[in-house]
XYZ file of C-alpha atoms in Angstrom:
271
model
C -52.100 -77.988 131.743
C -51.879 -74.220 131.358
C -54.832 -71.845 131.803
C -54.732 -68.523 130.008
C -56.612 -65.865 128.093
C -56.242 -63.972 124.840
C -57.952 -60.725 123.883
C -59.852 -60.586 120.612
C -59.610 -57.424 118.472
C -62.953 -56.120 119.789
C -61.678 -56.398 123.376
C -63.427 -59.657 124.283
C -61.383 -61.861 126.613
C -61.303 -65.491 125.490
C -60.315 -68.130 128.057
C -58.473 -71.296 127.115
C -56.648 -74.355 128.442
C -53.522 -75.742 126.784
C -51.596 -79.009 127.028
C -48.195 -79.982 125.636
C -45.894 -78.406 123.072
C -45.486 -78.751 119.338
C -47.746 -78.209 116.365
C -50.999 -76.628 117.563
C -54.377 -78.340 117.594
C -57.357 -76.173 118.520
C -60.647 -77.712 119.682
C -63.954 -75.953 118.961
C -67.190 -76.869 120.701
C -70.628 -76.913 119.112
C -73.818 -75.227 120.283
C -74.237 -74.771 124.082
C -70.928 -76.527 124.879
C -67.792 -75.135 126.529
C -64.782 -76.403 128.473
C -66.668 -77.182 131.687
C -69.317 -79.200 129.848
C -67.039 -81.208 127.548
C -64.535 -83.102 129.716
C -63.834 -85.389 126.746
C -61.932 -82.517 125.145
C -59.540 -82.304 128.072
C -59.130 -86.085 128.185
C -58.304 -86.210 124.459
C -55.910 -83.282 124.862
C -54.002 -85.107 127.573
C -53.584 -88.108 125.260
C -52.248 -85.857 122.489
C -50.056 -83.631 124.668
C -46.932 -85.678 124.103
C -46.942 -84.799 120.392
C -48.884 -81.533 120.057
C -49.873 -78.335 121.775
C -53.610 -78.818 122.235
C -55.781 -75.795 122.970
C -59.380 -75.927 124.133
C -61.138 -72.573 124.462
C -64.493 -71.220 125.555
C -66.292 -69.597 122.669
C -67.467 -66.064 123.383
C -70.390 -65.818 125.756
C -69.726 -69.225 127.307
C -67.819 -70.527 130.291
C -65.085 -68.121 131.337
C -64.945 -66.135 128.096
C -66.467 -62.696 127.782
C -68.813 -61.328 125.157
C -69.201 -58.027 123.368
C -72.241 -56.834 121.450
C -73.159 -56.779 118.662
C -72.417 -60.332 117.596
C -71.141 -61.171 114.123
C -69.618 -64.347 112.718
C -66.533 -62.264 111.931
C -65.991 -61.670 115.659
C -65.818 -65.416 116.317
C -63.412 -65.803 113.416
C -61.249 -63.163 115.086
C -61.493 -65.056 118.393
C -60.260 -68.266 116.792
C -57.473 -66.417 114.993
C -56.342 -64.827 118.272
C -56.302 -68.226 119.980
C -54.237 -69.773 117.188
C -51.775 -66.897 116.936
C -51.230 -66.189 120.637
C -51.970 -69.438 122.425
C -50.773 -71.668 119.610
C -47.432 -70.012 119.028
C -48.302 -68.291 115.769
C -48.219 -71.409 113.603
C -51.217 -72.440 111.492
C -53.263 -74.923 113.467
C -55.079 -78.158 112.947
C -58.641 -77.366 113.989
C -61.040 -79.973 115.318
C -64.688 -78.987 115.713
C -67.766 -80.647 117.096
C -71.105 -80.321 115.307
C -71.976 -76.680 114.457
C -68.510 -75.641 115.593
C -67.494 -77.103 112.238
C -69.292 -74.282 110.474
C -67.283 -71.779 112.500
C -64.085 -73.580 111.469
C -65.101 -73.505 107.799
C -66.135 -69.853 107.995
C -62.783 -69.033 109.577
C -60.829 -70.867 106.875
C -62.937 -69.147 104.222
C -61.995 -65.791 105.767
C -58.276 -66.589 105.727
C -57.690 -67.578 109.359
C -54.425 -69.493 109.980
C -55.969 -72.960 109.676
C -53.696 -75.699 108.333
C -56.317 -78.465 108.222
C -59.703 -79.239 109.735
C -61.367 -82.302 111.214
C -65.110 -81.795 111.581
C -67.323 -84.176 113.543
C -70.860 -84.260 112.127
C -71.301 -80.609 111.157
C -75.069 -80.243 110.709
C -76.160 -80.088 107.079
C -79.700 -80.970 106.051
C -79.446 -82.822 102.763
C -81.498 -85.615 101.252
C -84.326 -85.542 103.780
C -84.475 -87.447 107.042
C -84.773 -84.295 109.157
C -86.923 -81.187 108.785
C -85.111 -77.994 107.776
C -84.772 -75.250 110.360
C -88.071 -73.440 110.903
C -88.592 -69.966 109.414
C -86.949 -67.105 111.299
C -85.072 -69.565 113.532
C -82.274 -67.156 114.502
C -84.664 -64.237 114.932
C -86.845 -66.341 117.242
C -83.821 -67.278 119.338
C -82.807 -63.634 119.651
C -86.352 -62.583 120.554
C -86.660 -65.207 123.291
C -83.416 -64.082 124.910
C -84.279 -60.386 124.561
C -87.665 -61.017 126.205
C -86.052 -62.753 129.184
C -87.096 -66.248 128.050
C -83.763 -68.090 127.679
C -85.469 -71.408 128.358
C -87.623 -70.924 125.279
C -84.479 -70.387 123.183
C -83.015 -73.632 124.531
C -86.282 -75.454 123.856
C -86.379 -74.172 120.270
C -82.845 -75.429 119.689
C -83.537 -78.833 121.216
C -86.695 -79.411 119.180
C -85.763 -77.779 115.850
C -82.086 -78.780 115.684
C -81.613 -81.752 118.007
C -84.999 -83.194 117.019
C -86.203 -83.865 120.558
C -89.951 -84.245 121.199
C -91.599 -81.227 122.823
C -92.862 -83.354 125.727
C -89.329 -84.517 126.511
C -88.035 -80.940 126.444
C -90.785 -79.794 128.807
C -89.685 -82.456 131.287
C -86.058 -81.357 130.938
C -86.912 -77.854 132.165
C -86.987 -79.181 135.713
C -83.639 -80.953 135.480
C -80.575 -79.837 137.425
C -78.665 -79.093 134.218
C -81.321 -76.794 132.736
C -79.990 -73.544 134.325
C -76.606 -74.230 132.716
C -78.290 -74.448 129.314
C -80.188 -71.227 129.949
C -76.904 -69.522 130.858
C -75.548 -70.120 127.346
C -78.882 -69.564 125.579
C -77.799 -66.185 124.123
C -75.032 -67.966 122.190
C -77.287 -70.526 120.489
C -78.098 -67.899 117.863
C -74.347 -67.509 117.276
C -74.258 -71.076 115.996
C -77.379 -70.405 113.971
C -75.616 -67.545 112.219
C -72.546 -69.682 111.557
C -74.692 -72.483 110.143
C -76.484 -70.024 107.853
C -78.631 -71.744 105.221
C -76.892 -75.118 105.334
C -79.827 -76.584 107.302
C -82.448 -75.247 104.906
C -82.774 -78.533 103.011
C -81.511 -76.876 99.829
C -78.255 -77.891 98.095
C -75.130 -76.186 99.422
C -74.375 -73.012 97.494
C -71.538 -73.235 94.970
C -69.775 -70.219 96.480
C -70.056 -71.515 100.032
C -66.549 -72.097 101.416
C -65.096 -71.865 97.903
C -61.862 -70.420 99.307
C -61.243 -73.382 101.631
C -58.167 -75.067 100.161
C -56.777 -76.955 103.172
C -57.318 -80.666 103.910
C -60.679 -81.339 105.566
C -61.587 -84.596 107.304
C -65.354 -84.938 107.692
C -66.179 -87.451 110.410
C -69.438 -89.097 111.347
C -70.325 -91.853 113.759
C -71.076 -95.185 112.124
C -74.126 -95.505 114.397
C -75.286 -91.901 114.181
C -78.671 -90.692 112.941
C -79.030 -91.165 109.162
C -79.578 -87.464 108.477
C -76.274 -86.577 110.154
C -74.421 -89.171 108.092
C -76.117 -87.835 104.945
C -75.150 -84.300 105.896
C -71.535 -85.282 106.450
C -71.445 -86.910 103.017
C -73.032 -83.853 101.388
C -70.413 -81.609 102.966
C -67.545 -83.891 101.951
C -68.872 -83.989 98.395
C -69.098 -80.188 98.385
C -65.494 -79.543 99.465
C -62.832 -80.497 96.900
C -60.201 -81.052 99.601
C -62.404 -83.151 101.889
C -62.244 -86.806 102.876
C -65.172 -88.596 104.490
C -64.542 -91.038 107.336
C -66.966 -93.140 109.369
C -65.935 -93.667 112.981
C -66.868 -97.251 113.985
C -69.241 -97.716 116.872
C -69.900 -94.014 117.476
C -72.921 -91.729 117.236
C -73.062 -87.905 117.595
C -70.078 -88.045 119.946
C -67.013 -90.161 120.485
C -64.650 -91.195 123.248
C -61.387 -89.388 124.064
C -59.195 -92.298 122.991
C -60.914 -92.641 119.620
C -60.837 -88.876 119.074
C -57.152 -88.612 120.028
C -56.205 -91.456 117.685
C -58.079 -90.076 114.677
C -57.036 -86.492 115.308
C -53.389 -87.326 115.962
C -53.084 -89.315 112.747
C -54.784 -86.566 110.747
C -52.615 -83.805 112.208
C -49.501 -85.790 111.307
C -50.718 -86.412 107.774
C -51.212 -90.132 108.265
């Protein structure tokens, strides 16, 4: 494994880990996650390293990556492009993204980033009921909580409004050992909210949304996941002309490194 950094155009230093050589695969985490909190990424990368160059990076504001204000989705697109071009050897990459990281991947492809194909695991789309839409002013409320020195309130809003956890359960979590780590990345939860945009509003996906995405897209969902996530995956696959929908047997809103490596390796090789 190699540890390195790239510098985004706005001067933000983005930290990454890389395994193997060959065609690049870049892994993108969803909300709150980064390299230290997703060991399954590293385990899957090790399984793929014999065939690919696999790159796992910390999104800006998380882990060992820096951050530069003001935030814009375009800055994260530039981060991903810098990782692909400098850490990936300059070749267009297969991009795999967890959850709301899938929206970043789609936004990057829409903007012309060097993405050859995308595999997206349960990108959150609210379609067909089963889950309330995001509450009004969701992103603004996240920003306000962080600005007021209440990062725990931002985390709690995400866990209740997006993850669907009961408020009582979230209150109990505030005393857990892992809570400070969630508060540390609280400022970046709104970044995912901006990438997601209005796709969790409960309204149909806009016709012009990702209309420039012309690369193969594999939309994955766990066979045992929550019904609203499966419905959202189907809605996204139906929306994208180049997309294929695939259920992953026995999985929910995550999967194991061996299953991920198998699916991702086959997809990257065009199988």
